Amino acid sequence: MSFHIGAKQGEIADTVLLPGDPLRAKHVAETMMEDVICYNEVRGMLGYTGTYNGKRVSIQGSGMGMGSVAIYVNELITQFGVKNVIRVGTCGAIQESLKIGQVILAMSASGDSGANRHYFEGLDFAATANWDLLMAAHQAAKDLNIKTHQGSIFSTNTFYDDNPDRWTKWIKHNILAVEMESQMLYTLASRLNARGLSILTVSDNIITGEASSAMDREKSYTDMMKIALEIA
Ligand code: HPA
């Protein structure tokens, strides 16, 4: 029995795409997938299963932040036997060279999750993407003629922060971007013997202050979704 996902056994595919926004899950299900059913409406965190090029795939809103994504990833894997959890979300770039709409394949996720520290008794776990999914995404992007940036990202629990120099050390260590879910997704996928990957679109650049228009966002989100659906 699952507290937050109201699906019946068998209704969720082996591979689940996880956008933060449940309405993004609905939009992708309705415009890019076929033979779609909605399996979850609990808390408005919509989840759908359908097909893409004949392959069965699900898409589930994860909500924002590591607390929320942890609930969905945990239940998907332990209650519904999901094998691949693929985040499809946005991030704020912290390298000046990264432009709005560019796609990042996150090799690893540093972060400030107190939950991780707590679990690992104060030590730092290296939260890493699954190699097979990472390689498949890289190849799919090449085949689709979509340029991707491979590198490390940072997952934070605090979107708002007062420290203006907050990212200096992370920029120096070549962290590409900041978001709020991947460190937890990678850790849980490892712990629960599933495979995890985050494919991210740059929605803003924290250093230059650049932000995306709604239209740019739509096009670049589609690139990211295509890569994820292709490897499902
Ligand atoms: N910070 C954290 N998460 C984000 C951001 C950001 O600037 N942009 C998109 N996700």
PDB file of C-alpha atoms and ligand atoms in Angstrom:
ATOM      1  CA  MET A   1       0.000   0.000   0.000  1.00  0.00           C
ATOM      2  CA  SER A   2       1.291   3.383  -1.000  1.00  0.00           C
ATOM      3  CA  PHE A   3       0.495   6.606   0.909  1.00  0.00           C
ATOM      4  CA  HIS A   4       0.998   9.084  -1.901  1.00  0.00           C
ATOM      5  CA  ILE A   5       0.480   7.191  -5.161  1.00  0.00           C
ATOM      6  CA  GLY A   6      -3.029   5.871  -5.768  1.00  0.00           C
ATOM      7  CA  ALA A   7      -2.132   3.442  -8.586  1.00  0.00           C
ATOM      8  CA  LYS A   8      -3.082  -0.208  -8.811  1.00  0.00           C
ATOM      9  CA  GLN A   9      -0.281  -2.777  -9.128  1.00  0.00           C
ATOM     10  CA  GLY A  10       0.819  -3.040 -12.768  1.00  0.00           C
ATOM     11  CA  GLU A  11      -0.354   0.452 -13.730  1.00  0.00           C
ATOM     12  CA  ILE A  12       3.131   2.014 -13.532  1.00  0.00           C
ATOM     13  CA  ALA A  13       5.812   1.225 -16.143  1.00  0.00           C
ATOM     14  CA  ASP A  14       9.390   0.102 -15.333  1.00  0.00           C
ATOM     15  CA  THR A  15      10.662   3.540 -16.348  1.00  0.00           C
ATOM     16  CA  VAL A  16       9.218   6.693 -14.790  1.00  0.00           C
ATOM     17  CA  LEU A  17      10.024  10.255 -15.856  1.00  0.00           C
ATOM     18  CA  LEU A  18       9.825  12.723 -12.976  1.00  0.00           C
ATOM     19  CA  PRO A  19       9.178  16.404 -13.696  1.00  0.00           C
ATOM     20  CA  GLY A  20       8.767  18.580 -10.589  1.00  0.00           C
ATOM     21  CA  ASP A  21       5.562  20.105 -11.946  1.00  0.00           C
ATOM     22  CA  PRO A  22       2.576  17.721 -12.145  1.00  0.00           C
ATOM     23  CA  LEU A  23       1.013  19.840 -14.912  1.00  0.00           C
ATOM     24  CA  ARG A  24       4.166  19.275 -16.949  1.00  0.00           C
ATOM     25  CA  ALA A  25       3.574  15.528 -16.502  1.00  0.00           C
ATOM     26  CA  LYS A  26       0.011  16.000 -17.801  1.00  0.00           C
ATOM     27  CA  HIS A  27       1.181  18.096 -20.762  1.00  0.00           C
ATOM     28  CA  VAL A  28       3.843  15.580 -21.830  1.00  0.00           C
ATOM     29  CA  ALA A  29       1.438  12.653 -21.388  1.00  0.00           C
ATOM     30  CA  GLU A  30      -1.183  14.395 -23.527  1.00  0.00           C
ATOM     31  CA  THR A  31       1.089  15.723 -26.278  1.00  0.00           C
ATOM     32  CA  MET A  32       3.984  13.250 -26.579  1.00  0.00           C
ATOM     33  CA  MET A  33       2.617   9.873 -25.432  1.00  0.00           C
ATOM     34  CA  GLU A  34      -0.113   7.515 -26.685  1.00  0.00           C
ATOM     35  CA  ASP A  35      -2.737   5.284 -25.033  1.00  0.00           C
ATOM     36  CA  VAL A  36      -2.405   7.270 -21.820  1.00  0.00           C
ATOM     37  CA  ILE A  37      -4.099   6.504 -18.501  1.00  0.00           C
ATOM     38  CA  CYS A  38      -3.941   8.727 -15.404  1.00  0.00           C
ATOM     39  CA  TYR A  39      -3.042   6.492 -12.437  1.00  0.00           C
ATOM     40  CA  ASN A  40      -2.605   9.121  -9.736  1.00  0.00           C
ATOM     41  CA  GLU A  41      -4.376  12.266  -8.582  1.00  0.00           C
ATOM     42  CA  VAL A  42      -3.512  12.107  -4.866  1.00  0.00           C
ATOM     43  CA  ARG A  43      -2.508  15.622  -3.704  1.00  0.00           C
ATOM     44  CA  GLY A  44      -2.725  16.777  -7.319  1.00  0.00           C
ATOM     45  CA  MET A  45       0.601  15.029  -8.000  1.00  0.00           C
ATOM     46  CA  LEU A  46      -0.518  13.651 -11.351  1.00  0.00           C
ATOM     47  CA  GLY A  47       0.916  10.405 -12.744  1.00  0.00           C
ATOM     48  CA  TYR A  48       0.328   8.856 -16.174  1.00  0.00           C
ATOM     49  CA  THR A  49       1.283   5.701 -18.044  1.00  0.00           C
ATOM     50  CA  GLY A  50       1.264   5.422 -21.818  1.00  0.00           C
ATOM     51  CA  THR A  51       3.528   4.535 -24.706  1.00  0.00           C
ATOM     52  CA  TYR A  52       6.217   6.347 -26.669  1.00  0.00           C
ATOM     53  CA  ASN A  53       7.216   4.756 -29.985  1.00  0.00           C
ATOM     54  CA  GLY A  54       5.449   1.632 -28.749  1.00  0.00           C
ATOM     55  CA  LYS A  55       7.423   1.461 -25.473  1.00  0.00           C
ATOM     56  CA  ARG A  56       5.559   1.610 -22.161  1.00  0.00           C
ATOM     57  CA  VAL A  57       6.573   4.558 -19.983  1.00  0.00           C
ATOM     58  CA  SER A  58       5.180   6.537 -17.028  1.00  0.00           C
ATOM     59  CA  ILE A  59       5.483  10.176 -16.054  1.00  0.00           C
ATOM     60  CA  GLN A  60       4.908  11.314 -12.477  1.00  0.00           C
ATOM     61  CA  GLY A  61       5.051  14.783 -10.871  1.00  0.00           C
ATOM     62  CA  SER A  62       7.633  14.772  -8.057  1.00  0.00           C
ATOM     63  CA  GLY A  63       7.003  18.169  -6.476  1.00  0.00           C
ATOM     64  CA  MET A  64       9.855  20.501  -5.580  1.00  0.00           C
ATOM     65  CA  GLY A  65      12.689  19.710  -3.203  1.00  0.00           C
ATOM     66  CA  MET A  66      14.385  16.633  -1.838  1.00  0.00           C
ATOM     67  CA  GLY A  67      11.695  15.866   0.749  1.00  0.00           C
ATOM     68  CA  SER A  68       9.026  15.625  -1.918  1.00  0.00           C
ATOM     69  CA  VAL A  69      11.041  13.744  -4.555  1.00  0.00           C
ATOM     70  CA  ALA A  70      12.147  11.257  -1.868  1.00  0.00           C
ATOM     71  CA  ILE A  71       8.545  10.271  -1.155  1.00  0.00           C
ATOM     72  CA  TYR A  72       7.701   9.568  -4.802  1.00  0.00           C
ATOM     73  CA  VAL A  73      10.973   7.809  -5.656  1.00  0.00           C
ATOM     74  CA  ASN A  74      10.713   5.635  -2.554  1.00  0.00           C
ATOM     75  CA  GLU A  75       7.142   4.559  -3.258  1.00  0.00           C
ATOM     76  CA  LEU A  76       7.706   4.072  -7.004  1.00  0.00           C
ATOM     77  CA  ILE A  77      10.614   1.706  -6.394  1.00  0.00           C
ATOM     78  CA  THR A  78       9.550  -0.118  -3.229  1.00  0.00           C
ATOM     79  CA  GLN A  79       5.765  -0.306  -3.816  1.00  0.00           C
ATOM     80  CA  PHE A  80       5.538  -0.475  -7.615  1.00  0.00           C
ATOM     81  CA  GLY A  81       8.820  -2.154  -8.619  1.00  0.00           C
ATOM     82  CA  VAL A  82      10.019   0.726 -10.801  1.00  0.00           C
ATOM     83  CA  LYS A  83      13.507   0.131 -12.259  1.00  0.00           C
ATOM     84  CA  ASN A  84      14.466   3.477 -13.815  1.00  0.00           C
ATOM     85  CA  VAL A  85      13.763   6.900 -12.294  1.00  0.00           C
ATOM     86  CA  ILE A  86      14.614   9.753 -14.633  1.00  0.00           C
ATOM     87  CA  ARG A  87      14.243  13.333 -13.447  1.00  0.00           C
ATOM     88  CA  VAL A  88      13.338  15.823 -16.161  1.00  0.00           C
ATOM     89  CA  GLY A  89      13.556  19.277 -14.631  1.00  0.00           C
ATOM     90  CA  THR A  90      14.994  22.744 -14.668  1.00  0.00           C
ATOM     91  CA  CYS A  91      18.114  24.183 -13.076  1.00  0.00           C
ATOM     92  CA  GLY A  92      19.835  27.500 -12.502  1.00  0.00           C
ATOM     93  CA  ALA A  93      23.253  27.561 -14.173  1.00  0.00           C
ATOM     94  CA  ILE A  94      26.203  28.868 -12.149  1.00  0.00           C
ATOM     95  CA  GLN A  95      28.777  28.798 -14.968  1.00  0.00           C
ATOM     96  CA  GLU A  96      28.586  31.968 -17.100  1.00  0.00           C
ATOM     97  CA  SER A  97      29.043  30.030 -20.324  1.00  0.00           C
ATOM     98  CA  LEU A  98      25.808  28.076 -19.880  1.00  0.00           C
ATOM     99  CA  LYS A  99      22.847  29.559 -21.735  1.00  0.00           C
ATOM    100  CA  ILE A 100      19.107  29.295 -21.186  1.00  0.00           C
ATOM    101  CA  GLY A 101      17.629  26.219 -22.796  1.00  0.00           C
ATOM    102  CA  GLN A 102      20.821  24.166 -22.811  1.00  0.00           C
ATOM    103  CA  VAL A 103      20.485  20.576 -21.620  1.00  0.00           C
ATOM    104  CA  ILE A 104      22.630  19.090 -18.840  1.00  0.00           C
ATOM    105  CA  LEU A 105      23.149  15.383 -18.158  1.00  0.00           C
ATOM    106  CA  ALA A 106      23.982  15.356 -14.438  1.00  0.00           C
ATOM    107  CA  MET A 107      26.838  12.917 -13.773  1.00  0.00           C
ATOM    108  CA  SER A 108      26.732  13.541 -10.040  1.00  0.00           C
ATOM    109  CA  ALA A 109      24.955  15.716  -7.514  1.00  0.00           C
ATOM    110  CA  SER A 110      26.605  17.389  -4.536  1.00  0.00           C
ATOM    111  CA  GLY A 111      24.225  19.031  -2.114  1.00  0.00           C
ATOM    112  CA  ASP A 112      23.090  20.164   1.279  1.00  0.00           C
ATOM    113  CA  SER A 113      20.499  17.527   2.102  1.00  0.00           C
ATOM    114  CA  GLY A 114      20.346  17.079   5.861  1.00  0.00           C
ATOM    115  CA  ALA A 115      18.556  13.781   5.169  1.00  0.00           C
ATOM    116  CA  ASN A 116      21.661  12.412   3.425  1.00  0.00           C
ATOM    117  CA  ARG A 117      23.980  13.529   6.241  1.00  0.00           C
ATOM    118  CA  HIS A 118      21.615  11.989   8.763  1.00  0.00           C
ATOM    119  CA  TYR A 119      21.449   8.671   6.913  1.00  0.00           C
ATOM    120  CA  PHE A 120      25.222   8.452   6.398  1.00  0.00           C
ATOM    121  CA  GLU A 121      25.987   9.508  10.001  1.00  0.00           C
ATOM    122  CA  GLY A 122      27.667  12.790   9.056  1.00  0.00           C
ATOM    123  CA  LEU A 123      29.704  11.409   6.147  1.00  0.00           C
ATOM    124  CA  ASP A 124      29.238  12.376   2.494  1.00  0.00           C
ATOM    125  CA  PHE A 125      27.839   9.900  -0.009  1.00  0.00           C
ATOM    126  CA  ALA A 126      28.814  10.552  -3.649  1.00  0.00           C
ATOM    127  CA  ALA A 127      25.409  10.729  -5.328  1.00  0.00           C
ATOM    128  CA  THR A 128      26.026   9.518  -8.889  1.00  0.00           C
ATOM    129  CA  ALA A 129      23.942   8.892 -11.985  1.00  0.00           C
ATOM    130  CA  ASN A 130      23.561   5.368 -13.324  1.00  0.00           C
ATOM    131  CA  TRP A 131      26.179   4.806 -16.017  1.00  0.00           C
ATOM    132  CA  ASP A 132      23.919   2.919 -18.455  1.00  0.00           C
ATOM    133  CA  LEU A 133      21.214   5.578 -18.351  1.00  0.00           C
ATOM    134  CA  LEU A 134      23.797   8.346 -18.649  1.00  0.00           C
ATOM    135  CA  MET A 135      25.411   6.749 -21.696  1.00  0.00           C
ATOM    136  CA  ALA A 136      22.028   5.994 -23.279  1.00  0.00           C
ATOM    137  CA  ALA A 137      20.917   9.615 -22.788  1.00  0.00           C
ATOM    138  CA  HIS A 138      24.157  10.896 -24.295  1.00  0.00           C
ATOM    139  CA  GLN A 139      23.716   8.681 -27.346  1.00  0.00           C
ATOM    140  CA  ALA A 140      19.998   9.518 -27.716  1.00  0.00           C
ATOM    141  CA  ALA A 141      20.788  13.230 -27.623  1.00  0.00           C
ATOM    142  CA  LYS A 142      23.437  12.752 -30.325  1.00  0.00           C
ATOM    143  CA  ASP A 143      20.969  10.827 -32.499  1.00  0.00           C
ATOM    144  CA  LEU A 144      18.382  13.604 -32.007  1.00  0.00           C
ATOM    145  CA  ASN A 145      20.991  16.271 -32.780  1.00  0.00           C
ATOM    146  CA  ILE A 146      20.564  17.868 -29.344  1.00  0.00           C
ATOM    147  CA  LYS A 147      23.727  19.230 -27.718  1.00  0.00           C
ATOM    148  CA  THR A 148      24.171  18.281 -24.063  1.00  0.00           C
ATOM    149  CA  HIS A 149      26.587  19.319 -21.325  1.00  0.00           C
ATOM    150  CA  GLN A 150      27.844  16.559 -19.061  1.00  0.00           C
ATOM    151  CA  GLY A 151      28.977  17.455 -15.567  1.00  0.00           C
ATOM    152  CA  SER A 152      28.216  17.766 -11.896  1.00  0.00           C
ATOM    153  CA  ILE A 153      25.425  19.728 -10.299  1.00  0.00           C
ATOM    154  CA  PHE A 154      24.390  20.850  -6.798  1.00  0.00           C
ATOM    155  CA  SER A 155      21.045  20.047  -5.151  1.00  0.00           C
ATOM    156  CA  THR A 156      19.885  22.487  -2.494  1.00  0.00           C
ATOM    157  CA  ASN A 157      17.063  22.541   0.020  1.00  0.00           C
ATOM    158  CA  THR A 158      17.016  26.354   0.040  1.00  0.00           C
ATOM    159  CA  PHE A 159      15.930  28.149  -3.132  1.00  0.00           C
ATOM    160  CA  TYR A 160      16.241  31.498  -1.299  1.00  0.00           C
ATOM    161  CA  ASP A 161      19.498  32.326   0.469  1.00  0.00           C
ATOM    162  CA  ASP A 162      21.025  35.562   1.818  1.00  0.00           C
ATOM    163  CA  ASN A 163      24.683  34.803   1.087  1.00  0.00           C
ATOM    164  CA  PRO A 164      25.775  36.551  -2.151  1.00  0.00           C
ATOM    165  CA  ASP A 165      28.977  34.451  -2.337  1.00  0.00           C
ATOM    166  CA  ARG A 166      27.151  31.215  -1.826  1.00  0.00           C
ATOM    167  CA  TRP A 167      28.223  29.585  -5.109  1.00  0.00           C
ATOM    168  CA  THR A 168      31.873  30.771  -5.347  1.00  0.00           C
ATOM    169  CA  LYS A 169      33.443  27.494  -4.183  1.00  0.00           C
ATOM    170  CA  TRP A 170      31.077  25.401  -6.293  1.00  0.00           C
ATOM    171  CA  ILE A 171      31.769  27.441  -9.424  1.00  0.00           C
ATOM    172  CA  LYS A 172      35.493  26.943  -8.776  1.00  0.00           C
ATOM    173  CA  HIS A 173      34.899  23.176  -8.616  1.00  0.00           C
ATOM    174  CA  ASN A 174      33.154  23.250 -11.998  1.00  0.00           C
ATOM    175  CA  ILE A 175      29.659  22.569 -10.736  1.00  0.00           C
ATOM    176  CA  LEU A 176      27.435  23.447 -13.693  1.00  0.00           C
ATOM    177  CA  ALA A 177      24.099  24.242 -12.113  1.00  0.00           C
ATOM    178  CA  VAL A 178      21.842  24.220  -9.068  1.00  0.00           C
ATOM    179  CA  GLU A 179      18.494  22.482  -8.618  1.00  0.00           C
ATOM    180  CA  MET A 180      16.620  20.835  -5.760  1.00  0.00           C
ATOM    181  CA  GLU A 181      16.091  17.096  -6.281  1.00  0.00           C
ATOM    182  CA  SER A 182      18.878  15.074  -7.913  1.00  0.00           C
ATOM    183  CA  GLN A 183      21.107  14.370  -4.906  1.00  0.00           C
ATOM    184  CA  MET A 184      18.205  12.596  -3.214  1.00  0.00           C
ATOM    185  CA  LEU A 185      17.066  10.827  -6.384  1.00  0.00           C
ATOM    186  CA  TYR A 186      20.562   9.419  -7.024  1.00  0.00           C
ATOM    187  CA  THR A 187      21.047   8.348  -3.409  1.00  0.00           C
ATOM    188  CA  LEU A 188      17.698   6.566  -3.204  1.00  0.00           C
ATOM    189  CA  ALA A 189      18.087   4.899  -6.597  1.00  0.00           C
ATOM    190  CA  SER A 190      21.449   3.511  -5.394  1.00  0.00           C
ATOM    191  CA  ARG A 191      20.090   2.402  -2.032  1.00  0.00           C
ATOM    192  CA  LEU A 192      17.024   0.715  -3.524  1.00  0.00           C
ATOM    193  CA  ASN A 193      18.813  -0.999  -6.441  1.00  0.00           C
ATOM    194  CA  ALA A 194      17.202   1.036  -9.175  1.00  0.00           C
ATOM    195  CA  ARG A 195      18.804   3.274 -11.799  1.00  0.00           C
ATOM    196  CA  GLY A 196      18.686   7.048 -11.589  1.00  0.00           C
ATOM    197  CA  LEU A 197      19.438   9.904 -13.969  1.00  0.00           C
ATOM    198  CA  SER A 198      18.664  13.635 -14.086  1.00  0.00           C
ATOM    199  CA  ILE A 199      18.280  15.421 -17.390  1.00  0.00           C
ATOM    200  CA  LEU A 200      18.019  19.158 -16.804  1.00  0.00           C
ATOM    201  CA  THR A 201      17.211  22.236 -18.837  1.00  0.00           C
ATOM    202  CA  VAL A 202      18.802  25.549 -17.856  1.00  0.00           C
ATOM    203  CA  SER A 203      15.859  27.841 -16.980  1.00  0.00           C
ATOM    204  CA  ASP A 204      17.951  30.680 -15.548  1.00  0.00           C
ATOM    205  CA  ASN A 205      21.552  31.683 -15.009  1.00  0.00           C
ATOM    206  CA  ILE A 206      22.102  32.596 -11.361  1.00  0.00           C
ATOM    207  CA  ILE A 207      25.378  34.400 -12.145  1.00  0.00           C
ATOM    208  CA  THR A 208      24.380  36.469 -15.193  1.00  0.00           C
ATOM    209  CA  GLY A 209      20.733  36.931 -14.146  1.00  0.00           C
ATOM    210  CA  GLU A 210      19.471  35.678 -17.508  1.00  0.00           C
ATOM    211  CA  ALA A 211      16.033  33.991 -17.391  1.00  0.00           C
ATOM    212  CA  SER A 212      13.913  32.246 -19.990  1.00  0.00           C
ATOM    213  CA  SER A 213      10.773  33.349 -21.798  1.00  0.00           C
ATOM    214  CA  ALA A 214       7.843  30.946 -21.812  1.00  0.00           C
ATOM    215  CA  MET A 215       8.404  30.121 -25.486  1.00  0.00           C
ATOM    216  CA  ASP A 216      12.096  29.266 -25.102  1.00  0.00           C
ATOM    217  CA  ARG A 217      11.144  27.113 -22.184  1.00  0.00           C
ATOM    218  CA  GLU A 218       8.630  25.098 -24.176  1.00  0.00           C
ATOM    219  CA  LYS A 219      11.100  24.278 -26.968  1.00  0.00           C
ATOM    220  CA  SER A 220      13.989  23.350 -24.696  1.00  0.00           C
ATOM    221  CA  TYR A 221      11.753  21.312 -22.377  1.00  0.00           C
ATOM    222  CA  THR A 222      10.699  19.318 -25.421  1.00  0.00           C
ATOM    223  CA  ASP A 223      14.358  18.509 -26.211  1.00  0.00           C
ATOM    224  CA  MET A 224      14.891  17.217 -22.683  1.00  0.00           C
ATOM    225  CA  MET A 225      11.660  15.183 -22.744  1.00  0.00           C
ATOM    226  CA  LYS A 226      12.557  13.624 -26.100  1.00  0.00           C
ATOM    227  CA  ILE A 227      15.890  12.408 -24.724  1.00  0.00           C
ATOM    228  CA  ALA A 228      14.201  10.930 -21.644  1.00  0.00           C
ATOM    229  CA  LEU A 229      11.382   9.268 -23.618  1.00  0.00           C
ATOM    230  CA  GLU A 230      13.872   7.897 -26.104  1.00  0.00           C
ATOM    231  CA  ILE A 231      15.822   6.005 -23.386  1.00  0.00           C
ATOM    232  CA  ALA A 232      12.715   4.743 -21.545  1.00  0.00           C
TER     233      ALA A 232
HETATM  234  N1  HPA B   1      17.871  27.448  -7.757  1.00  0.00           N
HETATM  235  C1  HPA B   1      17.448  26.254  -7.375  1.00  0.00           C
HETATM  236  N2  HPA B   1      16.742  25.482  -8.171  1.00  0.00           N
HETATM  237  C2  HPA B   1      16.465  25.900  -9.403  1.00  0.00           C
HETATM  238  C3  HPA B   1      16.881  27.134  -9.850  1.00  0.00           C
HETATM  239  C4  HPA B   1      17.633  27.956  -8.987  1.00  0.00           C
HETATM  240  O1  HPA B   1      18.037  29.064  -9.345  1.00  0.00           O
HETATM  241  N3  HPA B   1      16.434  27.301 -11.126  1.00  0.00           N
HETATM  242  C5  HPA B   1      15.770  26.167 -11.436  1.00  0.00           C
HETATM  243  N4  HPA B   1      15.775  25.331 -10.392  1.00  0.00           N
END
